Short mmCIF file of C-alpha atoms in Angstrom, two decimals:
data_model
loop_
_atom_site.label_atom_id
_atom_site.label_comp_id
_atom_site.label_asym_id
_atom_site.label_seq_id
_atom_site.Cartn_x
_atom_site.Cartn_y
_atom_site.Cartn_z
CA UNK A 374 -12.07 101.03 96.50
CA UNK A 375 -12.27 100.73 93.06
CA UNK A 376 -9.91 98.16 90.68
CA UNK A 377 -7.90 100.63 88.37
CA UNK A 378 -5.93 99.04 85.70
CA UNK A 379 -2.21 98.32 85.80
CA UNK A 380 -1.73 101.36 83.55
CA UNK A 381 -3.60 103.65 85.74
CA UNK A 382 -2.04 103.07 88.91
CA UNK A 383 -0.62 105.57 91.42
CA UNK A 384 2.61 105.92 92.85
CA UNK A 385 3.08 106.48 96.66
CA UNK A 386 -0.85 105.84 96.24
CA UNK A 387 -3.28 102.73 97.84
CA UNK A 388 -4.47 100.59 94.75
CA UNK A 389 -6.35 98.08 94.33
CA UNK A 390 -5.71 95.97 91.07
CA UNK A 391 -6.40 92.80 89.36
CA UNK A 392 -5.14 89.99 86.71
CA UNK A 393 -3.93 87.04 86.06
CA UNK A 394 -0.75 85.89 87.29
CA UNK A 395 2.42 85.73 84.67
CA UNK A 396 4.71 84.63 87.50
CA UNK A 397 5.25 83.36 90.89
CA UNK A 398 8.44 83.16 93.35
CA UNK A 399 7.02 81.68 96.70
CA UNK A 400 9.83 81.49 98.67
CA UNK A 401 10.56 80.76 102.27
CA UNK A 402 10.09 84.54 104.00
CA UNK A 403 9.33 86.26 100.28
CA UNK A 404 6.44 86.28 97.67
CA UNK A 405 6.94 87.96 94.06
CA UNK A 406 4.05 87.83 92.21
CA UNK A 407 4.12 89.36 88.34
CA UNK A 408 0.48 90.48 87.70
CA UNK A 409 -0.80 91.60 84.26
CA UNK A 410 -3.73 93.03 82.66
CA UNK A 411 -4.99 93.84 79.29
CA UNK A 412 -2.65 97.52 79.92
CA UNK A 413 0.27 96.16 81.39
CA UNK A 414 2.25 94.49 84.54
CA UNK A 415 3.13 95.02 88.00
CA UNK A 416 5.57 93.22 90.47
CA UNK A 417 3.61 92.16 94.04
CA UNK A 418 6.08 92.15 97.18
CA UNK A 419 5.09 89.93 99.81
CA UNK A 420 6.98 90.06 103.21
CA UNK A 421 5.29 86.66 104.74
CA UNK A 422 6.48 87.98 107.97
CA UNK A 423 4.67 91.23 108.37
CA UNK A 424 1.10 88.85 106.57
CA UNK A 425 1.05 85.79 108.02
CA UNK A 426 -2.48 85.84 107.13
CA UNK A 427 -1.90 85.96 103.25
CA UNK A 428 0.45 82.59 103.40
CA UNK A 429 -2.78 80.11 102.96
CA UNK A 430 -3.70 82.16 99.94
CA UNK A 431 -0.07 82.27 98.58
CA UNK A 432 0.03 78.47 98.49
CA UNK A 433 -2.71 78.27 96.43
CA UNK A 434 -1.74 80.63 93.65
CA UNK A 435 -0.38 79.08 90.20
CA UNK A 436 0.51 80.52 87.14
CA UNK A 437 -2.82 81.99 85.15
CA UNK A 438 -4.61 82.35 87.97
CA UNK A 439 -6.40 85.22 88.56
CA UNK A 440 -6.28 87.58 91.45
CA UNK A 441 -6.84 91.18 93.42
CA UNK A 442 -4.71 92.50 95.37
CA UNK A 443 -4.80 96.07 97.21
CA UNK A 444 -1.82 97.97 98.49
CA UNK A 445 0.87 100.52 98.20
CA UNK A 446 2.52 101.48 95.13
CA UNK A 447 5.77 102.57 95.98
CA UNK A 448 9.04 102.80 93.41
CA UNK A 449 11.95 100.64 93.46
CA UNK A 450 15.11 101.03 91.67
CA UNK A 451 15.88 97.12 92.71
CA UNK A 452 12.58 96.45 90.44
CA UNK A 453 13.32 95.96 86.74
CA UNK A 454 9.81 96.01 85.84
CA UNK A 455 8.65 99.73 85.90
CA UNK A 456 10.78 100.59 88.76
CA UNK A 457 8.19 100.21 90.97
CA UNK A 458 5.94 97.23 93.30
CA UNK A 459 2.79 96.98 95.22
CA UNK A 460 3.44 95.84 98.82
CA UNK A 461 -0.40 94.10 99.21
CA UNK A 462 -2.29 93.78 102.11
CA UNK A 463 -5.04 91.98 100.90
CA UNK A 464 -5.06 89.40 98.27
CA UNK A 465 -8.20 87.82 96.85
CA UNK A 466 -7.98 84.49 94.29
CA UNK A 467 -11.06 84.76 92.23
CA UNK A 468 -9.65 81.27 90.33
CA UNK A 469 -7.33 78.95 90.59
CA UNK A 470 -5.71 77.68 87.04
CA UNK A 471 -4.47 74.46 86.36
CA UNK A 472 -1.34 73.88 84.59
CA UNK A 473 -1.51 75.23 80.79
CA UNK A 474 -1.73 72.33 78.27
CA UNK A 475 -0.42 74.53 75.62
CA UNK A 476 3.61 75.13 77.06
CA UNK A 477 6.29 74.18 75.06
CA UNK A 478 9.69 73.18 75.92
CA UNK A 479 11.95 75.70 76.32
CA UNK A 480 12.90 76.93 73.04
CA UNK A 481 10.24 75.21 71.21
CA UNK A 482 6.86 76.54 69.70
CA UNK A 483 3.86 74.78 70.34
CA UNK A 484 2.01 73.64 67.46
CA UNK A 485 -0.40 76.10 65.86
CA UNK A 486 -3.64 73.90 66.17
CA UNK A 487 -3.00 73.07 69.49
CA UNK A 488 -3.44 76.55 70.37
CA UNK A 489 -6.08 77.02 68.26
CA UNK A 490 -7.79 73.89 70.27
CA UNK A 491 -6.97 76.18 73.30
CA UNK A 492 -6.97 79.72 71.84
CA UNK A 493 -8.48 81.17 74.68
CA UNK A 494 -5.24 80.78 76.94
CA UNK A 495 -3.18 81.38 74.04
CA UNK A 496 -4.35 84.86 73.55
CA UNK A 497 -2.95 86.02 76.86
CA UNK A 498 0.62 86.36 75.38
CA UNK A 499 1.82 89.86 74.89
CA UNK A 500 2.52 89.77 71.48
CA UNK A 501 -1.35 88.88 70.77
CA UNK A 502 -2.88 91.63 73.30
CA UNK A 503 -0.65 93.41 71.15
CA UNK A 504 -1.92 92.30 67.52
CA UNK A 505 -5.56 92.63 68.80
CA UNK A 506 -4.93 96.34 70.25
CA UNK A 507 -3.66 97.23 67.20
CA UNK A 508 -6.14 95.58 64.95
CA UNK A 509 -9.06 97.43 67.03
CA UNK A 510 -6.71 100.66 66.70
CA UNK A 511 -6.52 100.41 62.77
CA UNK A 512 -10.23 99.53 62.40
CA UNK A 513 -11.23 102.81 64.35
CA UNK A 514 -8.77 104.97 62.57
CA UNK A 515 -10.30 103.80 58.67
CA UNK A 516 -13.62 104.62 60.57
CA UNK A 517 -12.68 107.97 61.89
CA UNK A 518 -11.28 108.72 58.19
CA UNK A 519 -14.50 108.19 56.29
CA UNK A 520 -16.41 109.58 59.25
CA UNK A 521 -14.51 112.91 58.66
CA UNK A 522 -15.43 112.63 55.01
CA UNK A 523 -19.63 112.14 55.74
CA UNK A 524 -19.85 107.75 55.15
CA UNK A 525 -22.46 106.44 57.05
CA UNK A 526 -21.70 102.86 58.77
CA UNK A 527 -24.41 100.50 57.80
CA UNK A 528 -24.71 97.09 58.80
CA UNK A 529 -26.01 94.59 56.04
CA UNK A 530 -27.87 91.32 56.60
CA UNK A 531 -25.32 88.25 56.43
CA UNK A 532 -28.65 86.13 55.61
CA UNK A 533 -29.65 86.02 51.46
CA UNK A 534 -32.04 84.19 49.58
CA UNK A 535 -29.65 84.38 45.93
CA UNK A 536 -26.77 82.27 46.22
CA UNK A 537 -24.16 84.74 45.37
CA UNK A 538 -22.85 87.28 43.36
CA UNK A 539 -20.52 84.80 41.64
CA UNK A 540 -22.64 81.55 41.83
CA UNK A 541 -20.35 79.50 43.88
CA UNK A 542 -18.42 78.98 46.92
CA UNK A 543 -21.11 80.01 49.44
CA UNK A 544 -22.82 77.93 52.57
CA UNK A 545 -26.37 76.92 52.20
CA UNK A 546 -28.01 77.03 55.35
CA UNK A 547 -31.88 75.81 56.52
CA UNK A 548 -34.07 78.58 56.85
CA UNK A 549 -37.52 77.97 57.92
CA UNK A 550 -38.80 75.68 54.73
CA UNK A 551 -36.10 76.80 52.22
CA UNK A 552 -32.77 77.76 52.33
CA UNK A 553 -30.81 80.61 52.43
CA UNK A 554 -27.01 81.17 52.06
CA UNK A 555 -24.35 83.18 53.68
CA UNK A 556 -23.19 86.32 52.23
CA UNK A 557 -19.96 86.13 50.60
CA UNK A 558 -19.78 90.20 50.56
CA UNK A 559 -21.76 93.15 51.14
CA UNK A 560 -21.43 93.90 47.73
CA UNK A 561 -24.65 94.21 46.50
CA UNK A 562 -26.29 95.98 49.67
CA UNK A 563 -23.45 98.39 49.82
CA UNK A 564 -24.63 99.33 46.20
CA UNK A 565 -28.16 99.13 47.38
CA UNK A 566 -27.22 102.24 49.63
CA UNK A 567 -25.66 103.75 46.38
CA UNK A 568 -29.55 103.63 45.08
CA UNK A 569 -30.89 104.65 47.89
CA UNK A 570 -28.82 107.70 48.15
CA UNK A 571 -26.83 107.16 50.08
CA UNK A 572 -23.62 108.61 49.01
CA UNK A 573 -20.81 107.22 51.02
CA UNK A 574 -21.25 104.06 53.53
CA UNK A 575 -19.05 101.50 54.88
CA UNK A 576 -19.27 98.54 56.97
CA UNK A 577 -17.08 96.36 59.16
CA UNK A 578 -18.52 92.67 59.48
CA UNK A 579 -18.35 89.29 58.59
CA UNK A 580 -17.61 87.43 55.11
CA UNK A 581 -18.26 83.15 54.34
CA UNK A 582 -16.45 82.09 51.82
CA UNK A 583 -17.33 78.06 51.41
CA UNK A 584 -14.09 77.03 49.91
CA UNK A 585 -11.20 74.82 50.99
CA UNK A 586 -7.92 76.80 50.88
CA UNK A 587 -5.36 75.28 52.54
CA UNK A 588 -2.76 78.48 52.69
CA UNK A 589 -1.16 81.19 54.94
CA UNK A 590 -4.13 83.77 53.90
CA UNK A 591 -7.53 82.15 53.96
CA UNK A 592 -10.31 81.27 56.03
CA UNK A 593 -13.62 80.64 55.30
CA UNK A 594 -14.64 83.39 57.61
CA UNK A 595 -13.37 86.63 58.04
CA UNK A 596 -13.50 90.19 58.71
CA UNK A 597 -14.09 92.61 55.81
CA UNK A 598 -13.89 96.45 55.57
CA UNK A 599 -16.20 97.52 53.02
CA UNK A 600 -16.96 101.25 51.70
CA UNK A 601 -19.00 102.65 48.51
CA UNK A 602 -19.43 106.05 47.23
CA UNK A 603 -21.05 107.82 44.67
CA UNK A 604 -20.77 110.52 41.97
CA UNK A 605 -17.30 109.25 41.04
CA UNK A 606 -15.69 110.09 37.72
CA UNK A 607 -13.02 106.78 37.54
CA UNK A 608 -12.42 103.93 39.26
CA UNK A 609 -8.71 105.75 40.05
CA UNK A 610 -10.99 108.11 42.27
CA UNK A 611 -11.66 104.84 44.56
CA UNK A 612 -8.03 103.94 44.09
CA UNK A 613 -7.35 107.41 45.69
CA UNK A 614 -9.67 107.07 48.48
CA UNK A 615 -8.20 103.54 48.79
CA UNK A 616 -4.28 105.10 49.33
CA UNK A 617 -5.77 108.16 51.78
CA UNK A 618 -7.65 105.72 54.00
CA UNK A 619 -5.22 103.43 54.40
CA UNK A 620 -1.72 105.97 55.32
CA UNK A 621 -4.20 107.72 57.72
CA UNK A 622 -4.62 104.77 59.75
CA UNK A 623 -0.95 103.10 59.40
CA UNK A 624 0.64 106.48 60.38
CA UNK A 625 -1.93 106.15 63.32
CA UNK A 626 -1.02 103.09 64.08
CA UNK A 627 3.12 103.65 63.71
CA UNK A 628 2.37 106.64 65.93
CA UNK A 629 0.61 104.98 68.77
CA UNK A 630 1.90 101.14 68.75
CA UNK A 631 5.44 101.80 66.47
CA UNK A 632 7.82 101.40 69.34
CA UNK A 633 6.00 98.42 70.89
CA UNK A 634 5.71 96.30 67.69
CA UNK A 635 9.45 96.90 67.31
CA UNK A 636 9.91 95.96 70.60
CA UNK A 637 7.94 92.82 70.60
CA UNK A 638 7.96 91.94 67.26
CA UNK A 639 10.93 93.69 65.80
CA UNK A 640 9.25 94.75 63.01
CA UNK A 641 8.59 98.86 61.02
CA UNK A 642 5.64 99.72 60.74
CA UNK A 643 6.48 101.60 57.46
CA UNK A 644 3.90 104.38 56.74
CA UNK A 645 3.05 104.55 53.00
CA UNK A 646 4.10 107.73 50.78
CA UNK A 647 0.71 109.27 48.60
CA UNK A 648 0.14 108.08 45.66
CA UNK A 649 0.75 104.17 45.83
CA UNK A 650 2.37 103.13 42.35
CA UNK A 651 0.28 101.83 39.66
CA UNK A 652 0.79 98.92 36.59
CA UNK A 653 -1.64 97.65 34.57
CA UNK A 654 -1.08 93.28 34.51
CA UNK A 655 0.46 93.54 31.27
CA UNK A 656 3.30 95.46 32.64
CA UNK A 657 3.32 93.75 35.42
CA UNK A 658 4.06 90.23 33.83
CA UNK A 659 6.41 91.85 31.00
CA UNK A 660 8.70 92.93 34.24
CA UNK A 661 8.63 89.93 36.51
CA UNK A 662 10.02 88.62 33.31
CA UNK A 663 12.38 91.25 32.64
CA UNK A 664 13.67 91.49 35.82
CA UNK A 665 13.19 88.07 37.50
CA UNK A 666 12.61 85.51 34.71
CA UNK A 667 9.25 84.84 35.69
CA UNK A 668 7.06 83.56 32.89
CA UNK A 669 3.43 82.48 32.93
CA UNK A 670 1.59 80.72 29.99
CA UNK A 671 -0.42 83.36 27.85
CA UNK A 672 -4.13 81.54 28.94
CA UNK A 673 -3.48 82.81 32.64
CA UNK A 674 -2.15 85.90 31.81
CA UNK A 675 -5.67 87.54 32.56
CA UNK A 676 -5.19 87.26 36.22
CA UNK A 677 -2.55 87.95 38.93
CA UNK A 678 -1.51 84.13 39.91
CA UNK A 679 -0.10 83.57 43.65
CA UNK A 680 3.95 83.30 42.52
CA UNK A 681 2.97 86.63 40.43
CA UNK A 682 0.99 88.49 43.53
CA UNK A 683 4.44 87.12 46.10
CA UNK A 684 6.98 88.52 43.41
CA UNK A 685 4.70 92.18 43.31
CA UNK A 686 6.16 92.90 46.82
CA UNK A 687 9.56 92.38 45.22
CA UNK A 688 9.00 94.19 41.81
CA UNK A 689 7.42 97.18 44.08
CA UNK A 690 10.30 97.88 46.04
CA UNK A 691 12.67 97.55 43.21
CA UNK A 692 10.66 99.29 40.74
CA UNK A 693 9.45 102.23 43.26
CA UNK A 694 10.67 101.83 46.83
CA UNK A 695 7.31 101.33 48.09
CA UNK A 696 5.65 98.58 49.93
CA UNK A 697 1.95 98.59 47.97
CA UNK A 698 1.02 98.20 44.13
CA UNK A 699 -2.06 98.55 42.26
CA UNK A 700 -2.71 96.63 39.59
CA UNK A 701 -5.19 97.30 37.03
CA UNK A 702 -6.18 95.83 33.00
CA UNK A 703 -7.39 92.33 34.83
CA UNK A 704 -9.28 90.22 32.08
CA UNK A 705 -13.36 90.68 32.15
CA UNK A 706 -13.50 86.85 32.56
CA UNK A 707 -11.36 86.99 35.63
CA UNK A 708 -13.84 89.53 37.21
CA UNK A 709 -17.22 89.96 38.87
CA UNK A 710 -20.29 90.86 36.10
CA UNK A 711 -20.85 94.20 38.37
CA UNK A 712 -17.14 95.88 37.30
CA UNK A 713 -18.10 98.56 34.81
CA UNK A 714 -15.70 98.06 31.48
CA UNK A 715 -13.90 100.37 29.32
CA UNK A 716 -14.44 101.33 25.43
CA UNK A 717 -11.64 98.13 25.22
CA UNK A 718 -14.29 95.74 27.30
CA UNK A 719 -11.98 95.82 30.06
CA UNK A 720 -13.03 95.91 33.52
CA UNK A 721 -12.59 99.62 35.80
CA UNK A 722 -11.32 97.96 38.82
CA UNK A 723 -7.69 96.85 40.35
CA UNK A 724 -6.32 94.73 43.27
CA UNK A 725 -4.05 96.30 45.48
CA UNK A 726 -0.94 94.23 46.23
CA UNK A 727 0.42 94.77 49.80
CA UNK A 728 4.07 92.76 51.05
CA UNK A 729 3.52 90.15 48.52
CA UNK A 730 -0.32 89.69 49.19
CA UNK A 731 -3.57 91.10 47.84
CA UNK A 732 -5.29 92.87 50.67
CA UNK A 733 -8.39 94.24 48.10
CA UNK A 734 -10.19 93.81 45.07
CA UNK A 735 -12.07 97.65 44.27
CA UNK A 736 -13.44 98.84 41.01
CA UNK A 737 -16.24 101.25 39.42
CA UNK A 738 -19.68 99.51 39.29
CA UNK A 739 -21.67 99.04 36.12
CA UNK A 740 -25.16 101.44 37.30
CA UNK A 741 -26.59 101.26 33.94
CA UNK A 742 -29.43 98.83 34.36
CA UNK A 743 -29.26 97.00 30.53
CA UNK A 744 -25.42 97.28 30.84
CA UNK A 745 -25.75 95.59 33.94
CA UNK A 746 -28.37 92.91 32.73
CA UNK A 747 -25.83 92.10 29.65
CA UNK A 748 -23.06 91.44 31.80
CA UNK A 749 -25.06 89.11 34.56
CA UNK A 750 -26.09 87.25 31.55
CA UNK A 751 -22.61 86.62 29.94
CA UNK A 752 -21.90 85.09 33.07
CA UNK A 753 -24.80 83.24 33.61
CA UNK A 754 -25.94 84.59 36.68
CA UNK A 755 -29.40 86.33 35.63
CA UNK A 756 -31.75 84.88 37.70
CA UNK A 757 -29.49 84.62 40.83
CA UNK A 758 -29.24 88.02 40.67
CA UNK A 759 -32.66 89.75 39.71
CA UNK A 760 -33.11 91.19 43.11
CA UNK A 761 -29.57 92.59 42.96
CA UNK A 762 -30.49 94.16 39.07
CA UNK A 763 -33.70 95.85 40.60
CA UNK A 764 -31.81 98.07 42.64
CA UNK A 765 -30.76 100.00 38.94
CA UNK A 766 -34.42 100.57 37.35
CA UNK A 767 -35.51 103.48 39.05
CA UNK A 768 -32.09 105.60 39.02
CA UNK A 769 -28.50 105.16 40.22
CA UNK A 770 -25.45 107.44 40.22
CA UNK A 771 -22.32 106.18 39.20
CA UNK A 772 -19.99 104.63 41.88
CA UNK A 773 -17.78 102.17 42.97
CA UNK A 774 -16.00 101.16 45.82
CA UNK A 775 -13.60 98.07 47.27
CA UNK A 776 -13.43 95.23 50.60
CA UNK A 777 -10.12 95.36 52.13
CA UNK A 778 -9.78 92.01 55.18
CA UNK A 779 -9.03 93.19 58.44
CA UNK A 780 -7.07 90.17 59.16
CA UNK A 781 -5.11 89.63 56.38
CA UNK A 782 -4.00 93.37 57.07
CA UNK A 783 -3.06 91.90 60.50
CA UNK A 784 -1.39 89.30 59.81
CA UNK A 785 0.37 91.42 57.34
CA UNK A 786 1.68 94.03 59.73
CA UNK A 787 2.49 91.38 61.99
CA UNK A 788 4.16 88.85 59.31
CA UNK A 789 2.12 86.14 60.62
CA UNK A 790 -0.29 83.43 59.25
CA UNK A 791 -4.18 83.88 59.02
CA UNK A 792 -4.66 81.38 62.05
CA UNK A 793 -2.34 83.45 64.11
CA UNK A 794 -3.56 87.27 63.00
CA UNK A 795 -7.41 85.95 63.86
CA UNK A 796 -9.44 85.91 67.19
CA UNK A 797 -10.77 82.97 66.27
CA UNK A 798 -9.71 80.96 63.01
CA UNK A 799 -12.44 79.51 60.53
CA UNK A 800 -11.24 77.11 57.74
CA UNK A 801 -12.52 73.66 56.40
CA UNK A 802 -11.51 71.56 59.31
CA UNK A 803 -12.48 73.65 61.98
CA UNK A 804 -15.27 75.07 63.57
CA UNK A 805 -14.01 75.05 67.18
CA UNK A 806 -13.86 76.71 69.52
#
């Protein structure tokens, strides 16, 4: 017989399952065992009377281990857990876990990079099967979207020769007799596939950033969600595509995983309403003022700082009832040399604000090849980037496109840190496991 999981099992139906063990009750004449897998749980009933045979194995079982068992499903109003039990008559251990180093006291949380040193075991709580299931979910459901709307997936080489697009904050790495570095985007092959005709691609991979943030939304490696398209008339066209993609797969998600996130997490998963307000920075400093007396000094008033970017989520919901804000007019300065710019020199591009946090950076590109040049100089970044600037000589449409991370948008649905909304956390002081 063949192991079906937990939510695939049969009532009134021989089953043979397998997990690891949430709980034991080995009593005198009774066994309860709770089992769970990656789909859900299921209450083992052992009458030591009727399987003497099974008492050796009982013994042995602890908390974590991992098991198969094969029996009758049968329902049980006594059961609070589904209403229904397997009564086993075979149990197999497959391992035997020792005690978990990463339990708390009751009522107490264990230190974050405790479980990070132990992440593993720490993963088997149901509130991060449930994070991960709906990370996956939300991942496929921005794929299906551009799918639908002809993108091709590419996958770019994490491996370059320049340093960067911005000339810092990026890991050198031996390669052969030189060095190479690790890509801090897909930036510039995304708009490589613009050249090559691309049209429409995206990408899902991962993104080095070599700098040491010490906060509740960076790592210095992460997930980004990356798409480009061409033939574009504004960069409010990627804004738009921006806003579509991103209600198609939180409606997806509310649909599917709504009632459990409540449930576990007692959070909404509030689906956005189409179109997602817009302020240009200007605006968006004169009202944080207004409204809030927050005041900046004019120097930094080219960029979105952090207590700006935490007071957006605020200001949004005041201002329109909604939970996301674009914000546009950032300084040229304050932006990468690729960003096309307006008759006023300012750049075509936006962040998009999301519960206090920016979740993207998107913008037209600059594909006109002395344009382009200029701007890579201004910055001094000509060089670096020659290989980059090659892709515009022999013909490119205009485009643009934006990176969204997949784990801040975690950890943002979740309203949890980076380290927590991460498989596996990457920041300055730690590179295991």
């Amino acid at each position: 017989m063949k192991r079906v999981m937990l939510k695939n099992i049969e009532l009134g139906k021989e089953n043979k399952v397998a997990g690891f063990v949430e709980n034991i009750r080995n009593k005198k004449t009774m066994c309860f065992i709770v089992l769970k897998d990656v789909s859900g749980k299921l209450q083992l009933t052992i009458e030591k009377e009727k399987h003497p045979e099974l008492i050796e194995t009982l013994d042995q079982i602890t908390v974590d281990s991992v098991i198969e068992a094969q029996g009758l499903i049968v329902e049980s109003e006594y059961v609070k857990l589904n209403h229904m039990e397997m009564y086993p008559d075979t149990i197999v251990v497959h391992s035997i876990a020792a005690p978990s180093p990463i339990v708390a006291p009751k009522g107490e949380e264990t230190n974050i990079d405790l479980r990070l040193d132990y992440r593993w075991i720490d993963l088997r709580t149901d509130k991060n099967t449930l994070m991960f299931q709906v990370q996956s979910h939300f991942v496929s459901k921005c794929r299906e979207f551009l799918l639908k709307r002809d993108f091709i997936e590419i996958h770019s080489p994490k491996l370059i020769g320049a340093e960067s697009e911005t000339g810092a904050g990026v890991f050198k790495v031996e390669y052969f007799d030189g060095n190479a570095y690790l890509a801090q985007s897909p930036q510039f092959y995304k708009q490589m596939a613009m050249a090559a005709g691309f049209e429409r691609i995206f990408e899902s991979g991962p993104v080095f950033r070599a700098e040491k943030f010490a906060s509740r939304k960076h790592a210095t490696e992460f997930t980004g969600f990356d798409l480009e398209f061409s033939y574009i008339e504004s960069f409010h066209d990627v804004m738009h595509m921006e806003e579509e993609m991103l209600t198609y797969a939180l409606k997806a998600v509310a649909e599917t995983y709504g009632d459990k996130i409540k449930e576990v997490y007692g959070l909404d998963v509030i689906v956005p309403t189409l179109p997602f307000p817009v302020m240009d920075l200007k605006e968006v400093y004169a009202e944080l003022e207004k409204r809030y007396g927050y005041q900046v000094p004019e120097s930094e008033k080219g960029d979105l700082t952090t207590e700006g970017e935490r007071l957006c989520q605020r200001l949004s919901l005041d201002k329109f009832g909604h939970e996301f804000l674009f914000v546009t007019g950032y300084h040229k300065e304050n932006r990468a040399f690729y960003h096309m710019r307006d008759e006023h020199d300012v750049p075509c591009g936006y962040d998009l604000i999301w519960k206090g946090c920016e979740i993207t950076t998107g913008a037209q590109r600059e594909h006109r090849y002395e344009i382009l040049k200029k701007q890579a100089l201004e910055k001094g970044l000509e060089k670096d980037v020659e290989f980059y600037l090659d892709f515009f000589k022999y013909g490119c449409p205009p485009h643009g496109g934006f990176g969204i991370g997949v784990d801040r948008i975690t950890m943002l649905i979740f309203e949890e840190g980076i380290k927590d909304a991460m498989f596996i956390f990457r920041g300055p002081d730690r590179l295991n496991p």
